[in-house]
Amino acid sequence: MDTLLQTPTGGDAWQPFLLPGKRFAPFELVQEKGGPALAVHAEQSVSILRRRFDKGLPQVRGISFSWKVDGLPDGARLGEAGKDDAPVRVLLAFDGDRSQWAGRNQRISEMSRLLTGEELPYATLMYVWANHDAPETIIANPRTDRIRKVVVDSGSTHIGRWRAHERDVRADFVRAFGEPPGPLLSVAVMTDTDNTASRLKVWYGPLRLVDLSPEPEVD
């Protein structure tokens, strides 16, 4: 797994993250033409595979990832509650000063803690494949503006083809949230088709996250 999903040392192992009341479709290690990949057979499900960094990575330079889908969730629209499914996502959760939040986000964070045992991260940046929105569009989550999505693939043109992306995480975060990112708390991949009751299959290829932690001093 670590050779496929490469992240800096110091974090937990990659683990499934289950959401209460949601069906989980497992991630399967498979061989594709270009090498190993993770496959998900989604069926009205939410599948998340995550790695957490307890102390947080102080700075993140960039991320590269690849994915392939055999279809899109029927009727999905990322900016609308109840329709915000996406066949593939890469999630980056960041720490920050929650005291700046409006009351609505505080309540949503408390609800998240009660349901999952974890508070809402200060800010979550997602890279997504959208049904309709143009690439580079930024979409706020319909329930909280502390989750924002950057569209990197869109529509059906590239269905069935591997798509590879390299992103400047800091630049994308600043564009999405209007401020520099804090420490990175976790990185995850996610496939969700529950809201639209859709069935599809996706693959995640190599992912590489690069940090800018200070190099140790040599005497």
Coordinates of N, CA and C in Angstrom, one line a residue:
M1 N 0.8 -1.2 0.0 CA 0.0 0.0 0.0 C 0.9 1.3 0.0
D2 N 1.9 1.2 0.8 CA 2.8 2.4 0.9 C 3.5 2.8 -0.4
T3 N 3.7 1.8 -1.2 CA 4.4 2.1 -2.5 C 3.4 2.7 -3.5
L4 N 2.1 2.4 -3.3 CA 1.1 3.0 -4.2 C 0.7 4.4 -3.7
L5 N 0.4 4.5 -2.4 CA 0.0 5.8 -1.8 C 1.1 6.3 -0.9
Q6 N 2.0 7.2 -1.5 CA 3.2 7.6 -0.8 C 3.0 8.9 -0.1
T7 N 3.2 8.9 1.2 CA 3.1 10.1 2.0 C 4.2 10.2 3.0
P8 N 4.5 11.4 3.5 CA 5.7 11.5 4.4 C 5.5 10.6 5.7
T9 N 6.6 10.2 6.3 CA 6.5 9.3 7.5 C 6.0 10.1 8.7
G10 N 5.6 9.3 9.7 CA 5.2 10.0 10.9 C 3.7 9.9 11.1
G11 N 2.9 9.3 10.2 CA 1.5 9.2 10.4 C 1.0 7.8 10.7
D12 N -0.3 7.6 10.8 CA -0.9 6.3 11.0 C -0.8 5.6 9.7
A13 N -1.1 4.3 9.7 CA -1.3 3.5 8.5 C -2.6 3.9 7.8
W14 N -2.6 3.7 6.5 CA -3.9 3.9 5.7 C -4.9 3.0 6.3
Q15 N -6.1 3.6 6.6 CA -7.2 2.8 7.1 C -8.5 3.2 6.6
P16 N -9.5 2.3 6.4 CA -10.9 2.7 6.0 C -11.5 3.6 7.1
F17 N -12.3 4.6 6.7 CA -13.0 5.4 7.6 C -14.5 5.3 7.3
L18 N -15.2 4.7 8.2 CA -16.6 4.3 8.0 C -17.5 5.4 8.6
L19 N -18.5 5.8 7.8 CA -19.5 6.7 8.2 C -20.7 6.0 8.7
P20 N -21.3 6.4 9.9 CA -22.4 5.7 10.4 C -23.6 5.8 9.4
G21 N -24.3 4.6 9.3 CA -25.4 4.6 8.4 C -25.2 4.5 6.9
K22 N -23.9 4.5 6.5 CA -23.5 4.5 5.1 C -22.9 3.2 4.8
R23 N -23.3 2.6 3.6 CA -22.7 1.4 3.1 C -21.3 1.6 2.7
F24 N -20.4 0.7 3.0 CA -19.0 0.9 2.7 C -18.6 -0.2 1.6
A25 N -18.1 0.3 0.5 CA -17.6 -0.7 -0.6 C -16.1 -0.7 -0.4
P26 N -15.5 -1.9 -0.2 CA -14.1 -2.0 0.1 C -13.2 -1.6 -1.1
F27 N -12.0 -1.2 -0.7 CA -10.9 -0.9 -1.6 C -10.1 -2.2 -1.9
E28 N -10.0 -2.6 -3.2 CA -9.3 -3.8 -3.5 C -8.0 -3.5 -4.3
L29 N -6.9 -4.1 -3.9 CA -5.6 -4.0 -4.6 C -5.6 -4.8 -5.8
V30 N -5.5 -4.2 -7.0 CA -5.6 -4.9 -8.3 C -4.4 -4.5 -9.1
Q31 N -4.2 -5.3 -10.2 CA -3.2 -4.9 -11.2 C -3.8 -4.4 -12.4
E32 N -3.4 -3.2 -12.8 CA -3.8 -2.5 -14.0 C -2.6 -2.6 -15.0
K33 N -2.8 -2.1 -16.2 CA -1.7 -2.2 -17.2 C -0.5 -1.5 -16.8
G34 N -0.6 -0.4 -16.1 CA 0.5 0.4 -15.6 C 1.1 0.0 -14.3
G35 N 0.5 -1.0 -13.6 CA 0.9 -1.4 -12.3 C -0.2 -1.5 -11.3
P36 N 0.1 -1.5 -10.0 CA -0.9 -1.7 -9.0 C -1.9 -0.5 -8.9
A37 N -3.1 -0.8 -8.5 CA -4.1 0.2 -8.3 C -5.1 -0.2 -7.3
L38 N -5.9 0.7 -6.7 CA -7.0 0.4 -5.8 C -8.3 0.5 -6.6
A39 N -9.1 -0.5 -6.5 CA -10.4 -0.5 -7.2 C -11.5 -0.5 -6.2
V40 N -12.6 0.2 -6.6 CA -13.8 0.3 -5.7 C -15.0 0.0 -6.6
H41 N -15.8 -1.0 -6.2 CA -17.1 -1.2 -6.9 C -18.2 -0.5 -6.0
A42 N -18.5 0.7 -6.4 CA -19.4 1.5 -5.6 C -20.9 1.1 -6.0
E43 N -21.7 1.0 -4.9 CA -23.1 0.8 -5.1 C -23.9 1.4 -4.0
Q44 N -24.4 2.6 -4.2 CA -25.1 3.4 -3.2 C -24.3 3.4 -1.9
S45 N -23.0 3.8 -2.0 CA -22.0 3.6 -0.9 C -21.2 4.8 -0.8
V46 N -20.4 4.8 0.4 CA -19.4 5.8 0.6 C -18.2 5.1 1.1
S47 N -17.1 5.2 0.3 CA -15.9 4.5 0.6 C -14.7 5.5 0.8
I48 N -14.1 5.5 2.0 CA -13.0 6.4 2.3 C -11.8 5.6 2.8
L49 N -10.7 5.9 2.3 CA -9.4 5.3 2.8 C -8.5 6.5 3.2
R50 N -8.1 6.5 4.4 CA -7.5 7.7 5.0 C -6.2 7.4 5.7
R51 N -5.3 8.4 5.7 CA -4.1 8.3 6.5 C -4.0 9.6 7.3
R52 N -3.9 9.5 8.7 CA -3.8 10.7 9.5 C -2.4 11.0 10.0
F53 N -2.2 12.2 10.3 CA -0.9 12.7 10.8 C -1.2 13.4 12.2
D54 N -0.9 12.7 13.3 CA -1.3 13.1 14.6 C -0.7 14.5 14.9
K55 N 0.5 14.8 14.6 CA 1.1 16.1 14.9 C 0.9 17.0 13.7
G56 N 0.4 16.6 12.6 CA 0.2 17.5 11.5 C 1.5 17.7 10.7
L57 N 1.4 17.8 9.4 CA 2.6 18.1 8.6 C 2.6 19.6 8.5
P58 N 3.7 20.3 8.9 CA 3.6 21.8 9.0 C 3.4 22.5 7.6
Q59 N 4.0 21.9 6.6 CA 3.8 22.5 5.3 C 3.7 21.4 4.2
V60 N 2.9 21.7 3.2 CA 2.8 20.7 2.1 C 3.0 21.5 0.8
R61 N 3.9 20.9 0.0 CA 4.3 21.5 -1.3 C 3.3 21.1 -2.4
G62 N 3.1 19.8 -2.5 CA 2.2 19.5 -3.7 C 1.8 18.0 -3.6
I63 N 0.9 17.7 -4.5 CA 0.4 16.3 -4.5 C 0.2 15.9 -6.0
S64 N 0.5 14.6 -6.2 CA 0.2 14.0 -7.6 C -0.6 12.8 -7.3
F65 N -1.6 12.5 -8.2 CA -2.4 11.4 -8.1 C -3.0 11.0 -9.5
S66 N -3.6 9.8 -9.6 CA -4.2 9.4 -10.8 C -5.4 8.6 -10.5
W67 N -6.4 8.6 -11.4 CA -7.6 7.8 -11.2 C -8.3 7.5 -12.5
K68 N -9.2 6.5 -12.5 CA -10.0 6.2 -13.7 C -11.4 5.8 -13.2
V69 N -12.4 6.1 -14.0 CA -13.8 5.8 -13.7 C -14.4 5.1 -14.9
D70 N -15.4 4.3 -14.6 CA -16.2 3.7 -15.7 C -17.5 4.3 -15.9
G71 N -17.8 5.3 -15.1 CA -19.1 6.0 -15.2 C -19.2 7.2 -14.2
L72 N -20.3 7.9 -14.2 CA -20.5 9.0 -13.3 C -21.8 8.8 -12.5
P73 N -21.9 9.3 -11.3 CA -23.2 9.2 -10.6 C -24.3 9.9 -11.3
D74 N -25.4 9.2 -11.4 CA -26.6 9.7 -12.2 C -27.1 10.9 -11.4
G75 N -27.2 12.1 -12.1 CA -27.8 13.3 -11.6 C -27.0 14.0 -10.5
A76 N -25.7 13.7 -10.3 CA -24.9 14.3 -9.3 C -24.7 15.8 -9.6
R77 N -24.7 16.6 -8.6 CA -24.4 18.0 -8.6 C -23.7 18.4 -7.4
L78 N -22.4 18.7 -7.5 CA -21.5 18.9 -6.3 C -21.9 20.0 -5.4
G79 N -22.6 21.0 -5.9 CA -23.0 22.2 -5.0 C -24.4 22.1 -4.4
E80 N -25.1 20.9 -4.6 CA -26.4 20.8 -4.1 C -26.5 19.7 -3.1
A81 N -27.1 20.0 -1.9 CA -27.3 19.1 -0.9 C -28.2 17.9 -1.4
G82 N -27.8 16.7 -1.1 CA -28.6 15.6 -1.5 C -28.2 15.0 -2.9
K83 N -27.4 15.8 -3.6 CA -26.9 15.3 -4.9 C -25.4 15.4 -5.0
D84 N -24.7 15.7 -4.0 CA -23.2 16.0 -4.1 C -22.4 14.7 -4.0
D85 N -22.6 13.8 -4.9 CA -21.8 12.6 -5.1 C -20.7 12.9 -6.1
A86 N -19.6 12.1 -6.0 CA -18.5 12.2 -7.0 C -17.8 10.8 -7.1
P87 N -17.5 10.4 -8.3 CA -16.9 9.0 -8.4 C -15.6 8.9 -7.7
V88 N -14.7 9.9 -7.8 CA -13.4 9.9 -7.2 C -13.1 11.3 -6.5
R89 N -12.5 11.2 -5.4 CA -12.0 12.4 -4.7 C -10.7 12.2 -4.0
V90 N -9.9 13.2 -3.9 CA -8.7 13.2 -3.0 C -9.0 14.3 -2.0
L91 N -8.9 14.0 -0.7 CA -9.2 14.9 0.4 C -8.0 15.3 1.2
L92 N -7.8 16.6 1.5 CA -6.7 17.0 2.4 C -7.4 17.8 3.5
A93 N -7.2 17.4 4.7 CA -7.8 18.1 5.9 C -6.7 18.9 6.7
F94 N -7.0 20.1 7.0 CA -6.0 21.0 7.6 C -6.5 21.5 8.9
D95 N -5.5 21.8 9.8 CA -5.8 22.4 11.1 C -5.9 23.9 11.0
G96 N -6.4 24.6 12.0 CA -6.5 26.0 12.0 C -7.3 26.5 13.2
D97 N -7.5 27.8 13.3 CA -8.2 28.4 14.4 C -9.7 28.3 14.3
R98 N -10.3 27.3 15.0 CA -11.8 27.2 14.9 C -12.5 28.3 15.6
S99 N -11.9 29.1 16.4 CA -12.6 30.2 17.1 C -13.1 31.2 16.1
Q100 N -12.5 31.2 14.9 CA -13.0 32.2 13.8 C -14.3 31.7 13.2
W101 N -14.7 30.5 13.4 CA -15.9 30.0 12.8 C -17.2 30.7 13.2
A102 N -18.1 30.7 12.3 CA -19.5 31.2 12.6 C -20.2 30.0 13.4
G103 N -21.3 30.4 14.0 CA -22.0 29.4 14.9 C -22.4 28.2 14.1
R104 N -22.8 28.3 12.8 CA -23.3 27.2 12.0 C -22.2 26.2 11.9
N105 N -21.0 26.6 11.6 CA -19.9 25.6 11.5 C -19.5 24.9 12.8
Q106 N -19.7 25.7 13.9 CA -19.5 25.1 15.2 C -20.5 24.0 15.5
R107 N -21.7 24.2 15.1 CA -22.7 23.2 15.3 C -22.5 22.0 14.4
I108 N -22.1 22.2 13.2 CA -21.8 21.1 12.3 C -20.6 20.3 12.8
S109 N -19.6 21.0 13.4 CA -18.5 20.3 13.9 C -18.9 19.4 15.1
E110 N -19.8 19.9 16.0 CA -20.2 19.2 17.1 C -21.1 18.0 16.7
M111 N -21.9 18.2 15.6 CA -22.6 17.1 15.1 C -21.7 16.0 14.5
S112 N -20.6 16.4 13.9 CA -19.7 15.5 13.3 C -19.0 14.7 14.5
R113 N -18.7 15.3 15.6 CA -18.1 14.7 16.7 C -19.0 13.6 17.3
L114 N -20.3 14.0 17.4 CA -21.3 13.0 18.0 C -21.5 11.8 17.0
L115 N -21.5 12.0 15.7 CA -21.7 10.9 14.8 C -20.5 10.1 14.5
T116 N -19.3 10.7 14.4 CA -18.1 10.0 14.0 C -17.0 9.9 15.0
G117 N -17.2 10.7 16.1 CA -16.1 10.7 17.1 C -15.0 11.7 16.8
E118 N -15.2 12.5 15.7 CA -14.2 13.4 15.2 C -14.8 14.8 14.9
E119 N -14.1 15.9 15.3 CA -14.6 17.2 14.9 C -14.4 17.4 13.5
L120 N -15.1 18.4 12.9 CA -14.9 18.8 11.6 C -13.5 19.5 11.5
P121 N -12.6 19.1 10.6 CA -11.3 19.8 10.4 C -11.6 21.3 10.1
Y122 N -10.6 22.1 10.5 CA -10.7 23.5 10.2 C -11.0 23.8 8.8
A123 N -10.3 23.1 7.9 CA -10.6 23.3 6.4 C -10.3 22.0 5.7
T124 N -11.1 21.6 4.7 CA -10.8 20.5 3.9 C -10.9 20.9 2.5
L125 N -9.8 20.6 1.8 CA -9.6 20.8 0.3 C -9.8 19.5 -0.4
M126 N -10.7 19.5 -1.4 CA -10.9 18.2 -2.1 C -10.6 18.5 -3.6
Y127 N -10.0 17.4 -4.2 CA -9.9 17.4 -5.7 C -10.9 16.4 -6.2
V128 N -11.7 16.7 -7.2 CA -12.9 15.9 -7.5 C -13.0 15.8 -9.0
W129 N -13.8 14.8 -9.4 CA -14.3 14.6 -10.8 C -15.7 14.9 -10.7
A130 N -16.1 16.0 -11.4 CA -17.5 16.4 -11.4 C -18.3 16.0 -12.7
N131 N -19.6 16.0 -12.5 CA -20.4 15.6 -13.7 C -20.5 16.8 -14.7
H132 N -20.6 18.0 -14.2 CA -20.9 19.2 -15.1 C -19.9 20.3 -15.0
D133 N -19.4 20.6 -13.8 CA -18.6 21.8 -13.5 C -17.3 21.8 -14.2
A134 N -16.9 22.9 -14.8 CA -15.7 23.0 -15.6 C -14.4 22.8 -14.7
P135 N -13.4 22.2 -15.2 CA -12.1 22.1 -14.5 C -11.7 23.5 -14.0
E136 N -11.1 23.5 -12.8 CA -10.6 24.6 -12.0 C -11.7 25.4 -11.3
T137 N -13.0 24.9 -11.5 CA -14.1 25.5 -10.7 C -13.9 25.1 -9.2
I138 N -14.2 26.1 -8.3 CA -14.1 25.8 -6.9 C -15.6 25.8 -6.4
I139 N -16.0 24.7 -5.7 CA -17.3 24.5 -5.2 C -17.3 24.4 -3.7
A140 N -18.1 25.2 -3.0 CA -18.3 25.0 -1.6 C -19.3 23.9 -1.3
N141 N -19.0 23.2 -0.2 CA -19.9 22.2 0.2 C -21.3 22.8 0.6
P142 N -22.4 22.2 0.2 CA -23.7 22.9 0.5 C -24.0 23.0 1.9
R143 N -23.3 22.3 2.8 CA -23.7 22.3 4.2 C -22.7 23.2 5.0
T144 N -21.4 23.3 4.6 CA -20.4 24.1 5.3 C -19.4 24.6 4.4
D145 N -19.0 25.8 4.5 CA -18.0 26.4 3.6 C -16.6 26.0 4.1
R146 N -16.5 25.2 5.1 CA -15.2 24.7 5.5 C -14.7 23.5 4.7
I147 N -15.5 23.1 3.7 CA -15.1 22.1 2.8 C -15.3 22.7 1.4
R148 N -14.2 22.7 0.6 CA -14.3 23.3 -0.7 C -13.6 22.3 -1.7
K149 N -14.2 22.2 -2.9 CA -13.8 21.3 -3.9 C -13.2 22.0 -5.1
V150 N -12.1 21.4 -5.6 CA -11.5 21.9 -6.8 C -11.7 20.9 -7.9
V151 N -12.4 21.2 -8.9 CA -12.7 20.3 -10.0 C -11.4 20.1 -10.9
V152 N -11.0 18.9 -11.1 CA -9.8 18.6 -11.9 C -10.2 17.8 -13.2
D153 N -11.3 17.1 -13.1 CA -11.8 16.4 -14.2 C -13.3 16.6 -14.3
S154 N -13.9 16.6 -15.5 CA -15.4 16.9 -15.6 C -16.0 16.2 -16.8
G155 N -17.2 15.7 -16.6 CA -18.0 15.2 -17.7 C -17.5 13.8 -18.1
S156 N -18.1 13.3 -19.2 CA -17.9 11.9 -19.6 C -16.8 11.7 -20.6
T157 N -16.1 12.8 -21.1 CA -15.2 12.6 -22.2 C -14.1 11.6 -21.9
H158 N -13.6 11.6 -20.6 CA -12.4 10.8 -20.3 C -12.8 9.5 -19.5
I159 N -14.1 9.2 -19.5 CA -14.5 7.9 -18.9 C -13.7 6.7 -19.5
G160 N -13.2 5.9 -18.6 CA -12.5 4.7 -19.1 C -11.0 4.9 -19.4
R161 N -10.6 6.1 -19.1 CA -9.2 6.5 -19.3 C -8.5 6.9 -18.0
W162 N -7.2 6.5 -17.9 CA -6.5 7.0 -16.7 C -6.2 8.5 -16.8
R163 N -6.5 9.2 -15.7 CA -6.2 10.7 -15.7 C -5.2 10.9 -14.6
A164 N -4.1 11.6 -14.9 CA -3.1 11.9 -13.9 C -3.0 13.4 -13.7
H165 N -2.8 13.8 -12.4 CA -2.8 15.2 -12.0 C -1.7 15.5 -11.1
E166 N -1.1 16.7 -11.2 CA -0.2 17.3 -10.2 C -0.7 18.6 -9.8
R167 N -0.8 18.9 -8.5 CA -1.3 20.1 -8.0 C -0.4 20.8 -7.0
D168 N -0.4 22.1 -7.0 CA 0.2 22.9 -6.0 C -0.8 23.1 -4.9
V169 N -0.6 22.4 -3.8 CA -1.6 22.4 -2.7 C -1.8 23.7 -2.1
R170 N -0.7 24.4 -1.8 CA -0.7 25.7 -1.1 C -1.5 26.7 -2.0
A171 N -1.2 26.7 -3.3 CA -1.8 27.7 -4.2 C -3.3 27.4 -4.3
D172 N -3.7 26.1 -4.4 CA -5.1 25.7 -4.5 C -5.8 26.1 -3.2
F173 N -5.2 25.9 -2.1 CA -5.8 26.2 -0.8 C -6.1 27.7 -0.7
V174 N -5.1 28.5 -1.0 CA -5.2 30.0 -1.0 C -6.3 30.4 -1.9
R175 N -6.4 29.9 -3.1 CA -7.5 30.2 -4.0 C -8.8 29.8 -3.5
A176 N -8.9 28.7 -2.8 CA -10.2 28.2 -2.3 C -10.6 28.9 -1.0
F177 N -9.7 29.2 -0.1 CA -10.1 29.7 1.2 C -9.6 31.1 1.5
G178 N -8.7 31.7 0.6 CA -8.3 33.0 0.8 C -7.3 33.2 1.9
E179 N -6.6 32.2 2.3 CA -5.6 32.2 3.4 C -4.6 31.1 3.2
P180 N -3.4 31.1 3.8 CA -2.5 30.0 3.7 C -3.0 28.8 4.5
P181 N -2.6 27.6 4.1 CA -3.1 26.4 4.8 C -2.3 26.2 6.1
G182 N -2.9 25.7 7.1 CA -2.3 25.3 8.4 C -1.7 23.9 8.2
P183 N -1.3 23.2 9.3 CA -0.8 21.9 9.3 C -1.8 20.9 8.7
L184 N -1.2 20.0 7.9 CA -2.1 18.9 7.3 C -2.3 17.8 8.3
L185 N -3.6 17.5 8.5 CA -4.0 16.5 9.5 C -4.2 15.2 8.8
S186 N -4.7 15.1 7.6 CA -4.9 13.8 7.0 C -5.0 14.0 5.5
V187 N -4.8 12.8 4.8 CA -5.0 12.7 3.3 C -5.9 11.5 3.1
A188 N -6.8 11.6 2.2 CA -7.7 10.4 1.9 C -8.1 10.4 0.5
V189 N -8.6 9.2 0.1 CA -9.3 9.0 -1.2 C -10.7 8.6 -0.9
M190 N -11.7 9.0 -1.7 CA -13.1 8.8 -1.4 C -13.9 8.6 -2.7
T191 N -14.8 7.7 -2.6 CA -15.8 7.4 -3.7 C -17.1 7.4 -3.1
D192 N -18.1 8.2 -3.5 CA -19.4 8.2 -2.9 C -20.5 8.3 -4.0
T193 N -21.4 7.4 -3.8 CA -22.6 7.3 -4.8 C -23.9 7.1 -4.0
D194 N -23.9 7.4 -2.7 CA -25.0 7.1 -1.9 C -26.2 8.1 -2.2
N195 N -25.9 9.4 -2.4 CA -27.0 10.3 -2.6 C -27.8 10.1 -3.8
T196 N -27.1 9.6 -4.9 CA -27.8 9.4 -6.2 C -28.1 7.9 -6.4
A197 N -27.8 7.1 -5.4 CA -28.1 5.6 -5.6 C -27.5 5.0 -6.8
S198 N -26.2 5.4 -7.1 CA -25.6 5.0 -8.4 C -24.7 3.8 -8.1
R199 N -24.4 3.1 -9.2 CA -23.4 2.0 -9.3 C -22.3 2.3 -10.3
L200 N -21.1 2.2 -9.9 CA -20.0 2.4 -10.9 C -18.7 1.8 -10.3
K201 N -17.7 1.7 -11.1 CA -16.4 1.2 -10.7 C -15.3 2.2 -10.9
V202 N -14.4 2.4 -10.0 CA -13.3 3.4 -10.1 C -12.0 2.7 -9.7
W203 N -10.9 3.4 -10.1 CA -9.6 2.9 -9.8 C -8.8 4.1 -9.4
Y204 N -8.0 3.9 -8.3 CA -7.0 4.9 -7.9 C -5.6 4.4 -8.2
G205 N -4.8 5.2 -8.9 CA -3.4 4.8 -9.1 C -2.5 5.5 -8.1
P206 N -1.2 5.6 -8.4 CA -0.2 6.1 -7.5 C -0.6 7.5 -7.0
L207 N -0.4 7.7 -5.7 CA -0.6 9.1 -5.1 C 0.7 9.4 -4.3
R208 N 1.1 10.6 -4.5 CA 2.4 11.1 -3.8 C 2.2 12.4 -3.2
L209 N 2.4 12.5 -1.9 CA 2.3 13.8 -1.2 C 3.6 14.2 -0.7
V210 N 4.0 15.5 -1.0 CA 5.3 16.0 -0.6 C 5.1 17.1 0.4
D211 N 5.9 17.1 1.5 CA 5.9 18.1 2.5 C 7.1 19.0 2.4
L212 N 7.1 20.0 3.2 CA 8.3 20.9 3.3 C 8.7 21.0 4.7
S213 N 8.7 19.9 5.4 CA 9.2 19.9 6.8 C 10.7 20.3 6.9
P214 N 11.1 21.1 7.9 CA 12.5 21.5 8.0 C 13.4 20.3 8.0
E215 N 14.5 20.4 7.3 CA 15.5 19.4 7.3 C 16.3 19.4 8.6
P216 N 16.6 18.3 9.2 CA 17.4 18.3 10.5 C 18.8 18.9 10.3
E217 N 19.2 19.6 11.3 CA 20.5 20.3 11.2 C 21.6 19.2 11.4
V218 N 22.7 19.4 10.7 CA 23.9 18.5 10.8 C 25.0 19.2 11.4
D219 N 25.5 18.7 12.5 CA 26.7 19.3 13.2 C 27.9 19.2 12.4

